[in-house]
Amino acid sequence: MRSGRQLLTAGVTALAPAIWGSTYLVTTEWLPPDRPLLAATVRALPAGLILLAFARTLPAGIWLWRALVLGTLNIGAFNFLLFVAAYRLPGGTAAMIMSAQPMLVLVLAALFIGDRIRYAHVTACVLGAGGVVLLVSKGTAALDLVGVASALAGVACMAVGITLTKLWGRPDGVGLLPFTAWQLIAGGLVLSPFTLAVEGLPATISGANLIGFGYLMSLGAVISYAIWFRGIERLPALAVSVLALCSPIVATLLGYLFLHQTLSMPQLAGVLVIIGAALLAQLRPVNPLHTHMREKKLTAHDNHPHSTLRSWLGVAVITASLFVFVTTELMPVGLLTPVSSSLSVSVGVAGLMVTLYGVSAGLGVPFIVAWTRRVNRRALLSALLAILALGNLVTAVSPNYPLVLTARLLMGFANGVFWAIGVGMAMRLVPERHANRASAIALSGISIATVVGIPLGTFLESLTSWRTTFLIWSGLSALVFLAVATVIPSLPSQNAVPVREVFGLPRTNVRLRLVMFAVILYVLGHFGAYTFVRPFMEDNSAATPAFIASLLIIYGVGGAAGNFIAGYTVNKSLRGSFIAACAGLVVSLLLLLTIGHSQVGAIVSLALWGVSFGAANLCQINMTLAAAPDTFEAAMSINTLGYNTSIALGALFGGLFADRLGVPSAVWFGVALTAASLLLTLSTGRKTSRTVPDRELTTSR
């Protein structure tokens, strides 16, 4: 923590979001209804003109467009989106969504300003968001999708605005008041044409409206923005962004005082948590140069400074991380029926919970890994787990399906990044001679998740509800987050894969391209069918939730067995092992269609399915290694992209078949795609299976 002067600066800066917290009350009580553009424009433009009249300083040169950009982000777009959210959402709900902003600022400041992400900063973001959730935990109103989208867009505008304001600073010789005036005027001018075209001017203005507009122009714009920009200059970017969470505190207190809303003990606890987060965020970012010199000195004396116990505990924590990520990804597979019933959507639409998760995990990974190449891997993994915990919490309490999909989309991004860095972190934690063993242990988290996690989630839902199941997984994610923060040592980024190299590999490496085609086909088929196992069993054999949970456990045990068996057979024939695995997938799905209506038939089908899929997963990793031994990290990035995207598309296509032709058609879709993967592998000869030396083979997944 810095001196008392920094705390004083933070206290003064907090006045700005405190004033903004009253916006919700002023909007609903004093402003004309359904005029967010007018409210945003009147708040900004007159206030900016008044300030400019006193300051008499105009922007010049590069600051003409910079002022326009900052004014649009900080004032124009943000205020419009804020008012849309205020009109369409309960004030506390809008504040809860806005609480995601510090985490985005944390990442942007690391990328563009050079601030090093610290564990304390990640903790401050999580505590701040958790405190806001406590504040609004009593809310019961349904969410409006436009309001939610507006609040999320406002989060992005504010985060980028804070980062650019900190990065660009103020031009030399220009005071704070003209700098504020430029942005207010720019924001107001951007909004004015849209205000006149979309809303027009109100026919009448009441006395209450004048009071409301006057309040927004004076306290809500001139004073608050001058204080805010002063704070951005003097405080770290993250410290300022967490102070913005003072807004929901004021909104809650004003609701209690003037709108007769209740104020519970959890809400008071939320106030204390947010204050603690704001204090924690005042820690200065680590100087990257000093950190580099310290790490260089440490490396010169000891290439592996971690104790044996801590190293292997770290590998166990990575395994636990893999467990919660995999179970979160596939959890909806066993919960489609209750989720669709509770949220009033079809089973096929509910399958989009898997689809969007896979899309974001696949498409985002090469970009996010490259953008976070300077971020310490421990801090990055902590941030990913924090997103997972919050996402599962939002899923558990969500009143409607669009919010569930939004949470799943964001968690998918975190999942994809973890796949790119997780196993590599495990290998770096131990001495080089034990790296392969560490990777094998970490990858065993998949089998553990399949054997225990997904069936356990299904079983818990049968005892309680699907919401409770996701709530429990939120708690598990939070526990793993704490384990990462306390057990795993600092792991600076070493060799992130450039985006250009990732996307260039399939064009230049024919063998890798053929492997990826085979992988995409069997993953599409598998998840197109597997996503709808529960509806299939319920429709065709009247299976109970307990029996379905037992089937998924059998499937998981089969997957672990397939991993174990393939660990031996790939040494003798990698191509033959993959062909046998794909053939097993085809046969198991056909058995499910023909004899799956009986309990014995279902058990046989799911057991063979699990063995085959477990073996196929291990084979495809070693086929990727065989195709690109010198660029394995880049090849695994493209593998992650193709694999996760195929999970998403498989669930999507399976859902389309299930909704239009019945659930069995999704299983037939799986038969067709897994058979196509088998035929492709048979027709390409040995191009996909150059022998891999024993020391390079991965023996568990």
XYZ file of C-alpha atoms in Angstrom:
701
model
C 0.000 0.000 0.000
C 1.350 3.459 -0.753
C 1.226 6.479 1.558
C -1.851 8.001 3.120
C -1.916 10.485 0.247
C -2.850 7.721 -2.179
C -5.697 6.634 0.107
C -6.874 10.226 0.258
C -6.777 10.436 -3.540
C -8.726 7.189 -3.757
C -11.316 8.521 -1.305
C -11.824 11.678 -3.344
C -12.008 9.702 -6.600
C -14.660 7.435 -5.074
C -16.980 10.460 -4.888
C -17.471 10.287 -8.672
C -18.960 6.762 -8.812
C -20.868 7.558 -5.630
C -22.559 10.405 -7.484
C -23.176 8.150 -10.475
C -24.834 5.652 -8.143
C -27.656 8.138 -7.724
C -28.316 8.000 -11.492
C -30.698 5.078 -11.068
C -32.859 7.003 -8.586
C -32.795 10.231 -10.617
C -33.630 8.363 -13.849
C -36.644 6.543 -12.494
C -38.034 9.398 -10.378
C -37.241 12.685 -12.157
C -36.482 12.140 -15.860
C -38.937 11.720 -18.774
C -39.654 8.005 -19.334
C -38.042 6.014 -22.149
C -35.604 8.716 -23.285
C -32.089 7.376 -22.576
C -30.499 9.245 -25.500
C -31.948 12.558 -24.377
C -30.804 12.006 -20.804
C -27.261 11.119 -21.904
C -27.025 14.077 -24.297
C -28.351 16.668 -21.852
C -26.004 15.348 -19.197
C -22.910 15.794 -21.370
C -23.200 18.571 -23.978
C -24.404 21.586 -21.927
C -21.987 20.725 -19.111
C -19.086 20.544 -21.550
C -19.962 23.871 -23.173
C -20.180 25.576 -19.777
C -16.769 24.223 -18.775
C -15.230 25.228 -22.118
C -16.569 28.761 -21.711
C -14.508 29.081 -18.544
C -11.442 27.139 -19.719
C -11.177 28.645 -23.246
C -8.765 25.953 -24.497
C -9.468 23.881 -27.610
C -7.861 20.566 -28.606
C -5.304 20.647 -31.406
C -3.364 18.215 -33.542
C -3.553 14.605 -32.468
C -5.846 15.558 -29.595
C -8.685 16.358 -31.980
C -9.310 12.674 -32.629
C -8.146 11.516 -29.211
C -10.670 13.771 -27.531
C -13.362 12.369 -29.820
C -12.397 8.763 -28.974
C -12.201 9.377 -25.234
C -15.398 11.413 -25.230
C -17.248 8.669 -27.079
C -16.033 5.908 -24.761
C -16.093 7.716 -21.418
C -19.126 9.941 -21.992
C -21.226 9.371 -25.104
C -21.505 5.626 -25.573
C -21.116 4.821 -21.885
C -23.816 7.240 -20.709
C -26.262 6.092 -23.368
C -25.724 2.449 -22.457
C -25.942 3.303 -18.758
C -29.323 4.976 -19.211
C -30.654 2.120 -21.348
C -29.659 -0.302 -18.582
C -31.188 1.985 -15.936
C -34.508 2.174 -17.798
C -34.741 -1.546 -18.564
C -33.143 -3.205 -15.522
C -33.457 -2.906 -11.761
C -30.668 -0.604 -10.540
C -28.961 -3.317 -8.518
C -29.017 -5.763 -11.415
C -27.392 -3.262 -13.762
C -24.741 -2.626 -11.110
C -24.057 -6.348 -10.787
C -23.335 -6.633 -14.503
C -21.167 -3.517 -14.415
C -19.081 -5.104 -11.657
C -17.289 -7.175 -14.307
C -15.501 -4.012 -15.486
C -12.441 -4.161 -13.140
C -11.461 -7.594 -14.465
C -11.466 -6.234 -18.026
C -9.419 -3.207 -16.954
C -6.954 -5.558 -15.259
C -6.323 -7.351 -18.560
C -6.265 -4.193 -20.705
C -3.824 -2.445 -18.354
C -1.506 -5.460 -18.535
C -1.649 -5.506 -22.332
C -1.392 -1.817 -23.187
C 0.055 -0.021 -20.154
C 2.424 -2.773 -19.023
C 1.014 -3.266 -15.506
C 1.858 -6.732 -14.204
C -1.166 -8.641 -12.944
C -0.823 -9.548 -9.267
C -2.708 -12.084 -7.195
C -3.973 -9.260 -4.974
C -5.423 -7.494 -8.027
C -7.280 -10.587 -9.201
C -8.567 -11.100 -5.667
C -9.762 -7.485 -5.528
C -11.728 -7.967 -8.758
C -13.334 -11.168 -7.496
C -14.150 -9.665 -4.091
C -15.611 -6.563 -5.717
C -17.886 -8.576 -7.987
C -18.840 -10.857 -5.101
C -19.690 -7.866 -2.947
C -21.971 -6.490 -5.640
C -23.709 -9.879 -5.925
C -24.354 -9.745 -2.164
C -25.770 -6.252 -2.556
C -28.345 -7.310 -5.149
C -29.048 -10.791 -3.824
C -32.579 -9.778 -2.821
C -33.598 -8.766 -6.339
C -36.306 -10.880 -7.969
C -37.250 -8.955 -11.098
C -36.896 -10.664 -14.485
C -34.052 -9.528 -16.697
C -34.468 -7.733 -20.009
C -32.067 -8.952 -22.723
C -31.569 -5.466 -24.232
C -30.812 -4.118 -20.767
C -28.273 -6.863 -20.097
C -26.579 -6.305 -23.473
C -26.440 -2.548 -22.825
C -24.872 -3.056 -19.413
C -22.232 -5.416 -20.853
C -21.416 -2.962 -23.654
C -21.150 -0.215 -21.039
C -18.630 -2.356 -19.166
C -16.479 -2.582 -22.297
C -16.703 1.164 -23.028
C -15.743 2.151 -19.497
C -12.842 -0.307 -19.333
C -11.354 0.802 -22.652
C -11.949 4.460 -21.755
C -10.076 4.145 -18.436
C -7.186 2.338 -20.119
C -6.796 4.857 -22.952
C -7.151 7.837 -20.604
C -4.359 6.401 -18.464
C -2.240 5.520 -21.506
C -2.549 8.881 -23.306
C -2.645 11.179 -20.285
C -3.281 14.898 -20.827
C -1.527 17.133 -23.349
C 1.191 19.344 -21.911
C -0.059 22.665 -20.598
C -3.741 21.660 -20.611
C -5.599 21.778 -17.307
C -8.046 19.241 -15.942
C -11.168 21.350 -16.635
C -10.620 21.834 -20.395
C -9.630 18.165 -20.687
C -12.959 17.239 -19.069
C -14.826 19.748 -21.254
C -13.430 18.257 -24.471
C -14.707 14.817 -23.591
C -18.120 16.018 -22.440
C -18.602 18.003 -25.657
C -17.335 15.153 -27.854
C -19.644 12.686 -26.151
C -22.598 15.032 -26.409
C -21.969 15.772 -30.098
C -21.758 12.066 -30.896
C -25.098 11.492 -29.182
C -27.004 14.543 -30.487
C -27.876 13.311 -34.028
C -29.107 9.994 -32.671
C -31.137 11.758 -29.996
C -32.930 13.971 -32.528
C -33.466 11.169 -35.056
C -34.602 8.437 -32.674
C -36.280 10.191 -29.753
C -36.714 13.827 -30.652
C -37.435 16.464 -28.039
C -40.195 15.965 -25.453
C -43.391 17.951 -25.926
C -43.318 19.177 -22.336
C -40.725 19.412 -19.596
C -41.902 19.277 -16.002
C -40.284 20.920 -13.013
C -39.072 17.520 -11.806
C -37.476 16.923 -15.203
C -35.576 20.224 -14.963
C -34.324 19.337 -11.514
C -33.200 15.919 -12.759
C -31.381 17.324 -15.798
C -29.773 20.047 -13.686
C -28.509 17.459 -11.215
C -27.044 15.334 -14.013
C -25.287 18.306 -15.657
C -23.765 19.688 -12.452
C -22.945 16.936 -9.996
C -23.396 14.066 -12.474
C -21.120 15.511 -15.177
C -19.006 18.614 -14.421
C -17.949 17.759 -10.877
C -17.929 13.972 -11.054
C -15.988 13.674 -14.326
C -13.372 16.219 -13.248
C -12.839 14.169 -10.067
C -12.781 10.925 -12.069
C -10.173 12.045 -14.619
C -8.014 13.414 -11.804
C -8.131 10.010 -10.144
C -7.177 8.219 -13.366
C -4.077 10.420 -13.620
C -2.922 9.782 -10.061
C -3.947 6.178 -9.381
C -3.271 2.821 -11.120
C -5.909 1.920 -13.709
C -7.226 -1.042 -11.707
C -7.453 1.010 -8.504
C -9.727 3.489 -10.258
C -11.881 0.820 -11.885
C -12.569 -0.974 -8.583
C -13.591 2.354 -7.045
C -16.388 2.400 -9.623
C -18.047 -0.337 -7.550
C -18.969 2.344 -5.021
C -21.824 3.126 -7.415
C -23.984 0.101 -6.444
C -23.377 0.840 -2.753
C -24.949 4.277 -3.159
C -27.707 2.886 -5.394
C -28.612 0.320 -2.727
C -28.562 2.843 0.124
C -30.692 5.327 -1.819
C -33.157 2.570 -2.654
C -33.411 1.800 1.051
C -33.843 5.448 2.058
C -36.184 6.708 -0.667
C -37.768 3.735 -2.449
C -38.634 1.678 0.662
C -36.420 -1.219 -0.378
C -35.067 -3.652 2.219
C -31.464 -3.704 3.446
C -30.385 -7.148 4.687
C -27.291 -8.394 6.484
C -25.869 -9.970 3.278
C -26.184 -6.570 1.589
C -24.333 -4.877 4.450
C -21.682 -7.589 4.157
C -21.483 -6.778 0.446
C -20.732 -3.152 1.294
C -17.829 -4.220 3.516
C -16.499 -6.635 0.874
C -16.518 -3.914 -1.808
C -14.690 -1.516 0.500
C -12.104 -4.217 1.197
C -11.705 -4.844 -2.533
C -11.191 -1.118 -3.167
C -8.457 -0.984 -0.528
C -6.766 -4.113 -1.872
C -6.788 -2.694 -5.407
C -4.701 0.277 -4.265
C -1.597 -1.933 -4.306
C 0.732 -0.593 -6.954
C 1.310 -2.788 -10.046
C 4.642 -4.611 -10.076
C 7.364 -2.903 -12.105
C 8.038 -5.357 -14.980
C 11.743 -4.422 -15.130
C 12.318 -5.107 -11.434
C 10.429 -8.389 -11.698
C 12.487 -9.436 -14.710
C 15.776 -8.736 -12.918
C 14.626 -10.654 -9.831
C 13.581 -13.653 -11.941
C 16.833 -13.544 -13.899
C 18.849 -13.553 -10.677
C 16.835 -16.448 -9.316
C 17.285 -18.463 -12.519
C 21.029 -17.896 -12.466
C 21.301 -19.536 -9.055
C 18.744 -22.328 -9.365
C 16.946 -23.523 -12.456
C 14.201 -25.130 -10.358
C 13.811 -23.335 -7.027
C 10.531 -24.945 -5.907
C 10.407 -27.671 -3.256
C 9.413 -31.172 -4.316
C 6.248 -31.110 -2.200
C 5.106 -27.748 -3.536
C 5.872 -28.760 -7.116
C 3.709 -31.886 -7.019
C 0.996 -30.128 -5.028
C 0.981 -27.598 -7.856
C 0.524 -30.398 -10.393
C -2.409 -31.668 -8.314
C -3.926 -28.182 -8.346
C -3.569 -28.018 -12.141
C -5.344 -31.389 -12.297
C -8.130 -30.014 -10.102
C -8.376 -26.993 -12.402
C -8.780 -29.282 -15.397
C -11.461 -31.173 -13.495
C -13.612 -28.081 -12.845
C -13.167 -26.761 -16.387
C -14.145 -30.060 -18.022
C -17.108 -30.657 -15.726
C -18.344 -27.093 -16.247
C -18.117 -27.550 -20.006
C -20.009 -30.837 -20.101
C -22.304 -30.421 -17.092
C -25.341 -29.393 -19.195
C -25.178 -32.765 -20.984
C -26.723 -34.429 -17.940
C -28.994 -31.504 -17.061
C -30.657 -30.623 -20.377
C -34.120 -31.837 -19.411
C -34.494 -29.924 -16.112
C -32.777 -26.803 -17.501
C -35.038 -26.679 -20.562
C -38.125 -27.205 -18.411
C -37.176 -24.587 -15.830
C -36.216 -21.894 -18.350
C -39.048 -22.683 -20.809
C -36.906 -23.590 -23.815
C -36.720 -26.737 -25.921
C -34.126 -29.436 -25.276
C -32.384 -28.534 -28.535
C -32.153 -24.871 -27.557
C -30.876 -25.857 -24.120
C -28.068 -27.702 -25.909
C -26.711 -24.290 -26.919
C -25.233 -24.141 -23.410
C -22.655 -26.592 -24.734
C -22.509 -24.992 -28.188
C -21.630 -21.435 -27.161
C -19.182 -22.658 -24.546
C -17.321 -24.643 -27.191
C -17.428 -21.842 -29.775
C -15.817 -19.305 -27.466
C -13.312 -21.869 -26.132
C -12.228 -22.798 -29.647
C -12.276 -19.502 -31.498
C -10.849 -17.337 -28.735
C -7.839 -19.387 -27.649
C -5.153 -18.361 -30.195
C -5.982 -14.686 -29.830
C -6.315 -14.491 -26.045
C -3.142 -16.496 -25.437
C -1.216 -14.142 -27.727
C -2.749 -11.034 -26.128
C -1.829 -12.244 -22.631
C 1.695 -13.311 -23.522
C 3.182 -10.928 -20.917
C 0.898 -12.059 -18.103
C 2.267 -14.293 -15.353
C 0.676 -17.714 -15.824
C -0.304 -18.062 -12.159
C -2.160 -14.762 -12.294
C -3.745 -15.703 -15.616
C -4.963 -19.074 -14.314
C -6.328 -17.340 -11.203
C -8.270 -14.954 -13.411
C -9.620 -17.838 -15.498
C -10.845 -19.669 -12.396
C -12.411 -16.479 -11.055
C -14.358 -16.153 -14.307
C -15.407 -19.798 -13.976
C -16.621 -19.335 -10.393
C -18.586 -16.187 -11.221
C -19.993 -17.730 -14.390
C -21.303 -20.777 -12.558
C -22.777 -18.493 -9.894
C -24.575 -16.400 -12.503
C -25.849 -19.588 -14.174
C -27.199 -20.847 -10.845
C -29.180 -17.673 -10.058
C -30.108 -16.630 -13.615
C -33.827 -15.944 -14.088
C -33.756 -16.464 -17.867
C -31.974 -18.372 -20.608
C -30.193 -15.468 -22.416
C -28.250 -14.628 -19.259
C -27.267 -18.291 -18.900
C -25.916 -18.272 -22.465
C -23.974 -15.055 -21.814
C -22.316 -16.584 -18.758
C -21.495 -19.774 -20.678
C -19.960 -17.745 -23.525
C -17.580 -15.937 -21.161
C -16.662 -19.145 -19.343
C -15.874 -20.734 -22.703
C -13.178 -18.131 -23.393
C -11.592 -18.984 -20.047
C -11.768 -22.707 -20.823
C -9.961 -22.338 -24.144
C -7.122 -20.331 -22.619
C -6.699 -22.898 -19.849
C -6.274 -25.699 -22.401
C -3.479 -23.708 -24.024
C -1.527 -23.036 -20.797
C -2.597 -25.595 -18.172
C -0.573 -28.681 -19.060
C 2.478 -26.571 -19.862
C 2.263 -25.039 -16.380
C 2.217 -28.508 -14.813
C 5.350 -29.484 -16.752
C 7.179 -26.316 -15.636
C 6.437 -26.950 -11.958
C 8.613 -30.080 -11.748
C 12.192 -30.911 -12.787
C 12.568 -31.568 -16.498
C 13.008 -35.318 -16.035
C 9.511 -35.512 -14.486
C 7.755 -33.262 -17.020
C 6.046 -36.113 -18.885
C 4.746 -37.607 -15.648
C 3.389 -34.219 -14.606
C 1.544 -33.805 -17.911
C 0.051 -37.291 -17.598
C -1.209 -36.573 -14.081
C -2.677 -33.241 -15.164
C -4.488 -34.781 -18.130
C -5.971 -37.447 -15.873
C -8.314 -34.693 -14.708
C -10.373 -35.404 -17.825
C -10.989 -39.003 -16.827
C -11.695 -37.981 -13.238
C -14.182 -35.396 -14.473
C -15.905 -37.908 -16.717
C -16.010 -40.680 -14.107
C -16.966 -38.557 -11.097
C -17.828 -34.984 -12.034
C -20.576 -35.195 -14.651
C -22.413 -38.155 -13.099
C -22.128 -36.485 -9.690
C -23.684 -33.334 -11.128
C -26.546 -35.366 -12.549
C -27.011 -37.153 -9.221
C -26.986 -33.883 -7.254
C -29.624 -32.483 -9.601
C -31.825 -35.495 -8.896
C -31.533 -34.785 -5.149
C -31.820 -30.981 -5.271
C -32.048 -28.945 -8.498
C -29.916 -27.991 -11.472
C -29.401 -24.522 -9.939
C -27.950 -26.022 -6.780
C -25.637 -28.161 -8.885
C -24.153 -25.119 -10.642
C -23.951 -23.296 -7.305
C -21.877 -26.153 -5.871
C -19.595 -26.034 -8.921
C -19.158 -22.306 -8.388
C -17.922 -23.078 -4.898
C -15.570 -25.778 -6.217
C -14.146 -23.324 -8.747
C -13.582 -20.780 -5.973
C -11.757 -23.381 -3.857
C -9.471 -24.281 -6.769
C -8.886 -20.555 -7.335
C -7.648 -20.242 -3.743
C -5.479 -23.342 -4.179
C -3.853 -21.879 -7.301
C -3.182 -18.601 -5.529
C -1.577 -20.250 -2.488
C 0.188 -23.329 -3.902
C 1.407 -22.533 -7.425
C 4.544 -20.336 -7.537
C 5.062 -17.443 -9.901
C 5.344 -18.673 -13.511
C 6.274 -15.854 -15.910
C 5.175 -16.381 -19.503
C 7.934 -17.991 -21.571
C 6.938 -19.051 -25.071
C 3.463 -17.954 -26.107
C 2.538 -19.009 -29.626
C 2.096 -16.191 -32.171
C -1.299 -16.110 -33.837
C 0.214 -16.149 -37.325
C 2.135 -19.373 -36.593
C -0.955 -21.103 -35.230
C -3.092 -20.408 -38.284
C -0.259 -21.120 -40.719
C 0.406 -24.683 -39.601
C -2.599 -26.407 -41.245
C -1.703 -24.777 -44.569
C 1.908 -25.929 -44.579
C 1.676 -29.266 -42.757
C -0.361 -31.796 -44.773
C -0.116 -34.514 -42.122
C -1.452 -32.185 -39.424
C -4.268 -31.077 -41.711
C -5.393 -34.688 -42.226
C -5.212 -35.379 -38.496
C -7.357 -32.340 -37.767
C -9.983 -33.413 -40.319
C -10.218 -36.824 -38.652
C -10.405 -35.287 -35.171
C -13.069 -32.763 -36.167
C -15.254 -35.455 -37.699
C -15.249 -37.841 -34.749
C -15.650 -35.044 -32.179
C -18.583 -33.610 -34.131
C -20.239 -37.013 -34.209
C -19.501 -37.875 -30.609
C -20.859 -34.681 -29.079
C -23.759 -34.478 -31.504
C -24.980 -37.721 -29.938
C -23.554 -37.514 -26.397
C -25.194 -34.153 -25.676
C -28.591 -35.835 -25.948
C -27.927 -39.081 -24.060
C -30.294 -38.165 -21.236
C -33.255 -37.201 -23.467
C -32.655 -40.337 -25.572
C -32.721 -42.625 -22.539
C -35.774 -40.884 -21.063
C -37.720 -41.110 -24.321
C -36.745 -44.653 -25.309
C -36.383 -46.538 -22.032
C -38.124 -44.354 -19.413
C -34.817 -44.207 -17.541
C -34.797 -42.587 -14.106
C -32.277 -39.846 -13.202
C -30.477 -42.304 -10.907
C -30.080 -44.861 -13.725
C -28.858 -42.169 -16.124
C -26.302 -41.064 -13.536
C -25.174 -44.702 -13.253
C -24.848 -44.916 -17.046
C -22.665 -41.817 -17.133
C -20.460 -43.276 -14.404
C -20.105 -46.451 -16.482
C -19.257 -44.306 -19.485
C -16.622 -42.447 -17.454
C -15.048 -45.640 -16.150
C -14.952 -46.868 -19.747
C -13.194 -43.659 -20.773
C -10.518 -44.175 -18.128
C -10.118 -47.787 -19.286
C -9.827 -46.674 -22.911
C -7.116 -44.204 -21.896
C -5.217 -46.968 -20.109
C -5.527 -49.478 -22.954
C -4.545 -46.963 -25.630
C -1.518 -45.984 -23.547
C -0.091 -49.406 -24.417
C -1.426 -49.909 -27.943
C -0.207 -46.577 -29.378
C 3.373 -47.782 -28.845
C 2.696 -50.661 -31.234
C 0.385 -49.030 -33.787
C -0.833 -45.468 -33.413
C -2.903 -45.565 -36.591
C -4.372 -48.961 -35.753
C -5.322 -47.767 -32.261
C -7.178 -44.764 -33.667
C -8.960 -46.900 -36.287
C -10.085 -49.330 -33.584
C -11.297 -46.452 -31.417
C -13.341 -44.894 -34.238
C -14.797 -48.281 -35.127
C -15.785 -48.705 -31.483
C -17.566 -45.349 -31.557
C -19.599 -46.341 -34.609
C -20.521 -49.754 -33.151
C -21.451 -48.338 -29.736
C -23.828 -45.773 -31.248
C -25.460 -48.417 -33.427
C -25.898 -50.613 -30.347
C -27.512 -47.701 -28.514
C -30.038 -47.307 -31.334
C -30.844 -51.020 -31.531
C -30.660 -52.371 -27.975
C -30.429 -49.168 -25.927
C -34.096 -49.364 -24.930
C -33.207 -52.061 -22.372
C -31.071 -51.461 -19.300
C -28.542 -54.138 -20.247
C -28.287 -52.806 -23.787
C -27.791 -49.246 -22.530
C -25.034 -50.366 -20.160
C -23.194 -52.255 -22.912
C -23.530 -49.359 -25.345
C -22.313 -46.690 -22.920
C -19.428 -48.836 -21.676
C -18.135 -49.450 -25.222
C -18.731 -45.800 -26.084
C -16.631 -44.660 -23.127
C -13.761 -47.049 -23.886
C -13.703 -45.979 -27.536
C -13.854 -42.261 -26.867
C -11.157 -42.416 -24.184
C -8.862 -44.270 -26.564
C -9.607 -41.891 -29.456
C -8.717 -38.852 -27.340
C -5.338 -40.242 -26.385
C -4.624 -41.317 -29.977
C -5.459 -37.932 -31.474
C -3.016 -36.132 -29.137
C -0.205 -38.466 -30.166
C -1.211 -38.145 -33.834
C -0.890 -34.366 -33.454
C 2.533 -34.817 -31.867
C 3.572 -37.141 -34.692
C 2.402 -34.653 -37.319
C 4.171 -31.621 -35.820
C 6.925 -32.704 -33.389
C 8.898 -29.475 -33.759
C 5.936 -27.130 -33.329
C 3.842 -29.123 -30.892
C 2.654 -26.134 -28.837
C 1.373 -24.362 -31.936
C -0.175 -27.602 -33.185
C -1.959 -28.108 -29.865
C -3.339 -24.572 -30.105
C -4.923 -25.381 -33.450
C -5.999 -28.743 -32.011
C -7.750 -26.963 -29.130
C -9.448 -24.628 -31.579
C -10.704 -27.474 -33.781
C -11.649 -29.756 -30.891
C -13.669 -27.207 -28.911
C -15.324 -25.724 -31.968
C -16.370 -29.236 -32.953
C -17.870 -29.762 -29.491
C -19.970 -26.659 -30.047
C -21.016 -27.481 -33.587
C -21.712 -31.096 -32.697
C -24.110 -30.014 -29.950
C -25.674 -27.462 -32.310
C -26.226 -29.899 -35.187
C -27.398 -32.588 -32.797
C -29.895 -30.113 -31.358
C -31.212 -29.249 -34.798
C -31.745 -32.926 -35.579
C -33.311 -33.565 -32.152
C -35.785 -30.693 -32.486
C -36.832 -31.414 -36.060
C -36.562 -35.201 -36.472
C -36.560 -36.475 -32.908
C -33.807 -37.273 -30.420
C -32.760 -40.589 -32.098
C -31.766 -38.641 -35.214
C -29.017 -36.949 -33.164
C -27.548 -40.401 -32.495
C -27.725 -41.248 -36.220
C -25.868 -38.000 -36.856
C -23.148 -39.297 -34.524
C -22.982 -42.586 -36.411
C -22.501 -40.799 -39.734
C -19.730 -38.464 -38.550
C -17.723 -41.026 -36.590
C -17.940 -43.379 -39.586
C -16.663 -40.553 -41.807
C -13.652 -40.088 -39.503
C -12.980 -43.826 -39.663
C -13.160 -43.883 -43.487
C -10.902 -40.825 -43.769
C -8.236 -42.451 -41.599
C -8.417 -45.693 -43.558
C -8.165 -43.884 -46.903
C -5.170 -41.702 -45.989
C -2.884 -44.639 -45.282
C -0.044 -43.879 -42.899
C 0.155 -40.144 -43.478
C -1.472 -39.470 -40.132
C 0.631 -41.800 -38.040
C 4.392 -41.419 -38.260
C 5.836 -43.440 -35.404
C 6.469 -41.328 -32.336
C 9.450 -42.185 -30.128
C 8.448 -43.694 -26.803
C 9.888 -40.750 -24.894
C 7.557 -38.360 -26.750
C 4.305 -40.287 -26.393
C 1.605 -38.864 -24.176
C 0.216 -41.702 -22.117
C -2.876 -40.269 -20.495
C -5.711 -37.993 -21.332
